[in-house]
Amino acid sequence: MSQKLLTLVVPSYNVENYIRRCLDTLVQGGEDIEVIVVNDGSKDNTAKIAQEYVDAHPEMVSLVSKTNGGHGSTINTGLGIATGEYFYVVDSDDWLNVEALHTLIDTIKETKKKNLSVDLFLVNYVYEHVEDNTHNAVNYKNSLPVNKVFTWADTKKFDFAQFLMLHSTVQKTSILRQSGVVLPEHTFYVDNILVYQPLPYFKTMYYIDIDLYRYFIGRIDQSVSHQSMINRIDQYIRVVKTMITSHHLEEIEDPKLRKYMYNFLSIILTIVNTFLTLSKNKENNVKKKELWHYLKEYDATMFKKIRIKPLYAASQLNGKAGRFIIRSGYKLGRKIFKYN
């Protein structure tokens, strides 16, 4: 049997109300894809529903059930057994646009036919907001060349809301493995590591202007909800520390890639600082200082360069005035970008 073009890994935990919608879109991708559902110790009917799709599409869908280890562990499992040339993660409460999925597959085929080397395909994603039934698409048309192979030298400035996310990156499986990325278990927000750490290994990219990923926003228990992020702030700190120690950024040779990674890391640090402030927990002020010290101890140059980034500097403000500015900035950003 020939190698599949694309592996779609579906991390799944207690999603019996959502997983059908997800898998219904994925199985329409055809014979060139494999779908690996990783059941992370669900206590509901998630595995039973997934098995229905395995029975209906045995050449395409497989189910792996494991003890609970968290989102990162499911991706580690999927990456370990993936046979597709490219690797993509689809969370089980989200879904893909079928027409866009076909376009992605056709594009992969076309680049292979032309013997073009592509390490990383990039696509758009759409926030699907339950509370007001609106959609917010994120694309890269003003930052990346379209429908052609390019390198970081060909990229333009990324806007604040345009940073590469897990939903926008279709990564070459062999290179992802070569990067050595292993995600921490029992930890949310590990998608930031999966996007950030392997970046220097991807030398060639190809952007397709399609709205492929539909990101469902609105579950009360969702990991990116305001309160969930505050409650799980220690997990986010763990993610940030992993990102910090994955690279000494001054060693990144490509100047545009180095600048992008500095900006990306500073944004993630800003997010953590913001939620540490929004928590109104005095102990979290200590955690802010500890994280700042952690970065300085690891790499003094990275510390100095990130410290002067305007957003990160603003997130370090203290006192009532500082907290007011941070809360106001967060509310404004949430209203404009609708990120959770």
PDB file of N, CA, C and O in Angstrom, residues 19-44:
ATOM      1  N   ILE A  19     -17.706  14.791  18.326  1.00  0.00           N
ATOM      2  CA  ILE A  19     -16.758  14.079  17.475  1.00  0.00           C
ATOM      3  C   ILE A  19     -17.356  13.651  16.136  1.00  0.00           C
ATOM      4  O   ILE A  19     -16.647  13.558  15.133  1.00  0.00           O
ATOM      5  N   ARG A  20     -18.664  13.407  16.071  1.00  0.00           N
ATOM      6  CA  ARG A  20     -19.262  13.038  14.788  1.00  0.00           C
ATOM      7  C   ARG A  20     -19.101  14.167  13.768  1.00  0.00           C
ATOM      8  O   ARG A  20     -18.776  13.909  12.599  1.00  0.00           O
ATOM      9  N   ARG A  21     -19.375  15.388  14.208  1.00  0.00           N
ATOM     10  CA  ARG A  21     -19.246  16.518  13.287  1.00  0.00           C
ATOM     11  C   ARG A  21     -17.820  16.603  12.755  1.00  0.00           C
ATOM     12  O   ARG A  21     -17.602  16.858  11.568  1.00  0.00           O
ATOM     13  N   CYS A  22     -16.847  16.390  13.619  1.00  0.00           N
ATOM     14  CA  CYS A  22     -15.446  16.427  13.211  1.00  0.00           C
ATOM     15  C   CYS A  22     -15.142  15.326  12.199  1.00  0.00           C
ATOM     16  O   CYS A  22     -14.662  15.589  11.092  1.00  0.00           O
ATOM     17  N   LEU A  23     -15.435  14.081  12.552  1.00  0.00           N
ATOM     18  CA  LEU A  23     -15.067  12.956  11.702  1.00  0.00           C
ATOM     19  C   LEU A  23     -15.850  12.927  10.398  1.00  0.00           C
ATOM     20  O   LEU A  23     -15.342  12.470   9.365  1.00  0.00           O
ATOM     21  N   ASP A  24     -17.083  13.432  10.417  1.00  0.00           N
ATOM     22  CA  ASP A  24     -17.869  13.488   9.180  1.00  0.00           C
ATOM     23  C   ASP A  24     -17.163  14.305   8.107  1.00  0.00           C
ATOM     24  O   ASP A  24     -17.273  14.017   6.908  1.00  0.00           O
ATOM     25  N   THR A  25     -16.441  15.337   8.521  1.00  0.00           N
ATOM     26  CA  THR A  25     -15.710  16.150   7.531  1.00  0.00           C
ATOM     27  C   THR A  25     -14.410  15.477   7.122  1.00  0.00           C
ATOM     28  O   THR A  25     -14.034  15.496   5.955  1.00  0.00           O
ATOM     29  N   LEU A  26     -13.725  14.841   8.061  1.00  0.00           N
ATOM     30  CA  LEU A  26     -12.411  14.276   7.763  1.00  0.00           C
ATOM     31  C   LEU A  26     -12.495  13.107   6.798  1.00  0.00           C
ATOM     32  O   LEU A  26     -11.645  12.976   5.896  1.00  0.00           O
ATOM     33  N   VAL A  27     -13.494  12.235   6.960  1.00  0.00           N
ATOM     34  CA  VAL A  27     -13.563  11.041   6.115  1.00  0.00           C
ATOM     35  C   VAL A  27     -13.901  11.372   4.670  1.00  0.00           C
ATOM     36  O   VAL A  27     -13.777  10.508   3.789  1.00  0.00           O
ATOM     37  N   GLN A  28     -14.283  12.605   4.403  1.00  0.00           N
ATOM     38  CA  GLN A  28     -14.540  13.017   3.022  1.00  0.00           C
ATOM     39  C   GLN A  28     -13.256  13.408   2.293  1.00  0.00           C
ATOM     40  O   GLN A  28     -13.289  13.778   1.124  1.00  0.00           O
ATOM     41  N   GLY A  29     -12.127  13.298   3.005  1.00  0.00           N
ATOM     42  CA  GLY A  29     -10.847  13.627   2.381  1.00  0.00           C
ATOM     43  C   GLY A  29     -10.388  12.617   1.364  1.00  0.00           C
ATOM     44  O   GLY A  29      -9.525  12.903   0.534  1.00  0.00           O
ATOM     45  N   GLY A  30     -10.914  11.391   1.436  1.00  0.00           N
ATOM     46  CA  GLY A  30     -10.586  10.391   0.433  1.00  0.00           C
ATOM     47  C   GLY A  30      -9.415   9.508   0.811  1.00  0.00           C
ATOM     48  O   GLY A  30      -8.877   9.557   1.916  1.00  0.00           O
ATOM     49  N   GLU A  31      -8.986   8.693  -0.139  1.00  0.00           N
ATOM     50  CA  GLU A  31      -8.022   7.626   0.112  1.00  0.00           C
ATOM     51  C   GLU A  31      -6.605   8.119   0.376  1.00  0.00           C
ATOM     52  O   GLU A  31      -5.746   7.338   0.794  1.00  0.00           O
ATOM     53  N   ASP A  32      -6.340   9.393   0.154  1.00  0.00           N
ATOM     54  CA  ASP A  32      -4.983   9.911   0.345  1.00  0.00           C
ATOM     55  C   ASP A  32      -4.686  10.302   1.781  1.00  0.00           C
ATOM     56  O   ASP A  32      -3.574  10.727   2.090  1.00  0.00           O
ATOM     57  N   ILE A  33      -5.670  10.196   2.664  1.00  0.00           N
ATOM     58  CA  ILE A  33      -5.449  10.593   4.050  1.00  0.00           C
ATOM     59  C   ILE A  33      -5.648   9.408   4.991  1.00  0.00           C
ATOM     60  O   ILE A  33      -6.305   8.420   4.650  1.00  0.00           O
ATOM     61  N   GLU A  34      -5.039   9.516   6.170  1.00  0.00           N
ATOM     62  CA  GLU A  34      -5.359   8.612   7.265  1.00  0.00           C
ATOM     63  C   GLU A  34      -5.819   9.462   8.437  1.00  0.00           C
ATOM     64  O   GLU A  34      -5.304  10.564   8.667  1.00  0.00           O
ATOM     65  N   VAL A  35      -6.800   8.957   9.149  1.00  0.00           N
ATOM     66  CA  VAL A  35      -7.335   9.640  10.324  1.00  0.00           C
ATOM     67  C   VAL A  35      -7.042   8.767  11.539  1.00  0.00           C
ATOM     68  O   VAL A  35      -7.468   7.618  11.594  1.00  0.00           O
ATOM     69  N   ILE A  36      -6.287   9.319  12.492  1.00  0.00           N
ATOM     70  CA  ILE A  36      -5.966   8.582  13.722  1.00  0.00           C
ATOM     71  C   ILE A  36      -6.678   9.263  14.884  1.00  0.00           C
ATOM     72  O   ILE A  36      -6.335  10.386  15.269  1.00  0.00           O
ATOM     73  N   VAL A  37      -7.698   8.589  15.416  1.00  0.00           N
ATOM     74  CA  VAL A  37      -8.393   9.097  16.596  1.00  0.00           C
ATOM     75  C   VAL A  37      -7.669   8.558  17.820  1.00  0.00           C
ATOM     76  O   VAL A  37      -7.550   7.344  17.994  1.00  0.00           O
ATOM     77  N   VAL A  38      -7.169   9.452  18.661  1.00  0.00           N
ATOM     78  CA  VAL A  38      -6.487   9.038  19.881  1.00  0.00           C
ATOM     79  C   VAL A  38      -7.418   9.326  21.052  1.00  0.00           C
ATOM     80  O   VAL A  38      -7.623  10.482  21.439  1.00  0.00           O
ATOM     81  N   ASN A  39      -8.008   8.283  21.577  1.00  0.00           N
ATOM     82  CA  ASN A  39      -8.937   8.396  22.699  1.00  0.00           C
ATOM     83  C   ASN A  39      -8.140   8.433  24.000  1.00  0.00           C
ATOM     84  O   ASN A  39      -7.506   7.457  24.384  1.00  0.00           O
ATOM     85  N   ASP A  40      -8.207   9.568  24.685  1.00  0.00           N
ATOM     86  CA  ASP A  40      -7.357   9.801  25.851  1.00  0.00           C
ATOM     87  C   ASP A  40      -8.068   9.417  27.152  1.00  0.00           C
ATOM     88  O   ASP A  40      -8.230  10.240  28.058  1.00  0.00           O
ATOM     89  N   GLY A  41      -8.506   8.157  27.216  1.00  0.00           N
ATOM     90  CA  GLY A  41      -9.152   7.682  28.442  1.00  0.00           C
ATOM     91  C   GLY A  41     -10.529   8.268  28.674  1.00  0.00           C
ATOM     92  O   GLY A  41     -10.917   8.488  29.836  1.00  0.00           O
ATOM     93  N   SER A  42     -11.284   8.492  27.609  1.00  0.00           N
ATOM     94  CA  SER A  42     -12.631   9.069  27.746  1.00  0.00           C
ATOM     95  C   SER A  42     -13.535   8.178  28.586  1.00  0.00           C
ATOM     96  O   SER A  42     -13.448   6.950  28.543  1.00  0.00           O
ATOM     97  N   LYS A  43     -14.442   8.828  29.329  1.00  0.00           N
ATOM     98  CA  LYS A  43     -15.377   8.099  30.188  1.00  0.00           C
ATOM     99  C   LYS A  43     -16.783   8.090  29.587  1.00  0.00           C
ATOM    100  O   LYS A  43     -17.723   7.564  30.205  1.00  0.00           O
ATOM    101  N   ASP A  44     -16.954   8.688  28.415  1.00  0.00           N
ATOM    102  CA  ASP A  44     -18.260   8.696  27.757  1.00  0.00           C
ATOM    103  C   ASP A  44     -18.215   7.772  26.534  1.00  0.00           C
ATOM    104  O   ASP A  44     -17.437   6.824  26.494  1.00  0.00           O
TER     105      ASP A  44
END
